[in-house]
Amino acid sequence: MGARRRTNGAADNGTLANFWLDDDGTPHVATRHFRNGCLTLTPNRLDEVRPGQTRTLAQQRDTSDCRNEAPDVDVNNNGEPDELEELYRVSDDGPRLYVERNVVAAEAQLGVSDWDADADGYSAYARTNGSGEYGAFIDLTITDGVPTLRVEHPRKRCQILKPNRTDTVGTSQTRRMVVVDRPGGTCQT
């Protein structure tokens, strides 16, 4: 029977994603954590555990250790290798625009494990306050790896929006889209 292990008191629960041993026999466990993306746990010491003793596990957050499949594997069975899937899409719920990130593609391409609240394969990466504030969606581009929206303000002004954060998406951590440029005129070119 294995020895008990305990962590340093943080909420470390997550879904088991991967387990491996290093060449020196050090065990590692990777879990998909609801707040911290991919969490890798490793024992601080490997010496003998005596009755009544426990070992603390060191944590690494936002690691790329959860995915144990090669990037060219099709984990979500949509017919396309995960490394080639589109990372972002845009959706709306009426007044708000959402930039959503494909969680399987993010693991394969970026090495991050986002939280997917509704289990549809996409994390709610960023959102606007509403169409009245920012305007109608024109297009999505990726600029330096960051999703960028072009929207037409109701007063016919073009606005460029980017997320205010670009780290791993945890529970209830949808980023806000902020205006980064107002190039003037309409978005229609």
Coordinates of C-alpha atoms in Angstrom, one line a residue, residues 58-150:
A58 CA 5.4 20.7 -4.5
Q59 CA 2.9 22.4 -6.9
Q60 CA 3.5 23.9 -10.2
R61 CA 0.6 25.8 -11.8
D62 CA -0.2 26.4 -15.4
T63 CA 2.1 23.6 -16.6
S64 CA 1.9 21.8 -19.9
D65 CA 2.0 18.4 -18.3
C66 CA -1.7 17.5 -18.5
R67 CA -1.7 16.5 -22.1
N68 CA 0.0 13.2 -22.6
E69 CA -1.0 12.9 -26.3
A70 CA 1.2 14.2 -29.1
P71 CA 0.0 17.5 -30.6
D72 CA -1.0 15.8 -33.9
V73 CA -3.5 13.6 -32.1
D74 CA -7.3 14.3 -32.5
V75 CA -8.4 14.2 -28.8
N76 CA -11.8 15.7 -29.4
N77 CA -12.5 13.4 -32.4
N78 CA -13.5 16.2 -34.8
G79 CA -11.3 14.9 -37.7
E80 CA -8.6 17.5 -37.3
P81 CA -5.3 17.2 -35.4
D82 CA -5.5 19.4 -32.3
E83 CA -2.3 21.3 -33.3
L84 CA -4.1 22.5 -36.4
E85 CA -7.5 23.5 -34.9
E86 CA -8.5 27.1 -34.6
L87 CA -7.7 28.4 -31.1
Y88 CA -10.4 31.1 -30.9
R89 CA -14.0 31.7 -31.9
V90 CA -16.5 34.5 -31.3
S91 CA -20.0 34.0 -29.9
D92 CA -22.7 36.3 -28.4
D93 CA -25.5 36.0 -25.9
G94 CA -27.4 39.0 -27.3
P95 CA -25.7 42.2 -25.9
R96 CA -22.3 40.6 -25.1
L97 CA -19.6 39.3 -27.4
Y98 CA -17.4 36.5 -26.2
V99 CA -14.0 35.3 -27.4
E100 CA -13.9 31.6 -26.6
R101 CA -10.7 29.5 -26.6
N102 CA -10.7 25.8 -27.8
V103 CA -9.4 23.9 -24.7
V104 CA -8.0 20.9 -26.7
A105 CA -6.2 23.2 -29.2
A106 CA -4.9 25.4 -26.3
E107 CA -3.3 22.3 -24.6
A108 CA -1.8 21.1 -27.9
Q109 CA -0.6 24.5 -29.2
L110 CA 0.0 26.6 -26.1
G111 CA 0.5 24.1 -23.3
V112 CA -2.3 25.6 -21.2
S113 CA -5.3 23.9 -19.6
D114 CA -8.3 26.2 -19.5
W115 CA -11.4 25.7 -17.5
D116 CA -14.4 24.8 -19.7
A117 CA -17.4 25.7 -17.5
D118 CA -20.1 24.3 -19.8
A119 CA -18.0 21.4 -21.2
D120 CA -18.6 22.4 -24.8
G121 CA -14.9 22.3 -25.6
Y122 CA -14.3 26.1 -25.3
S123 CA -13.4 28.3 -22.4
A124 CA -15.0 31.7 -22.0
Y125 CA -11.7 33.6 -22.6
A126 CA -12.9 37.2 -22.8
R127 CA -16.1 39.2 -23.1
T128 CA -17.5 42.7 -23.7
N129 CA -19.9 44.5 -21.5
G130 CA -22.5 44.6 -24.2
S131 CA -23.1 45.7 -27.8
G132 CA -24.4 49.1 -26.7
E133 CA -21.1 49.9 -25.2
Y134 CA -18.8 48.6 -27.9
G135 CA -20.8 47.9 -31.0
A136 CA -21.3 45.1 -33.6
F137 CA -18.8 42.4 -34.3
I138 CA -16.9 42.8 -37.6
D139 CA -14.0 40.3 -37.4
L140 CA -11.5 38.4 -35.2
T141 CA -7.8 38.5 -35.9
I142 CA -4.8 37.2 -33.9
T143 CA -2.2 39.8 -33.2
D144 CA 1.0 38.7 -31.6
G145 CA -0.8 35.6 -30.4
V146 CA -3.6 37.6 -28.8
P147 CA -7.2 37.5 -30.1
T148 CA -8.3 41.0 -31.3
L149 CA -11.8 42.1 -32.2
R150 CA -12.8 44.8 -34.6

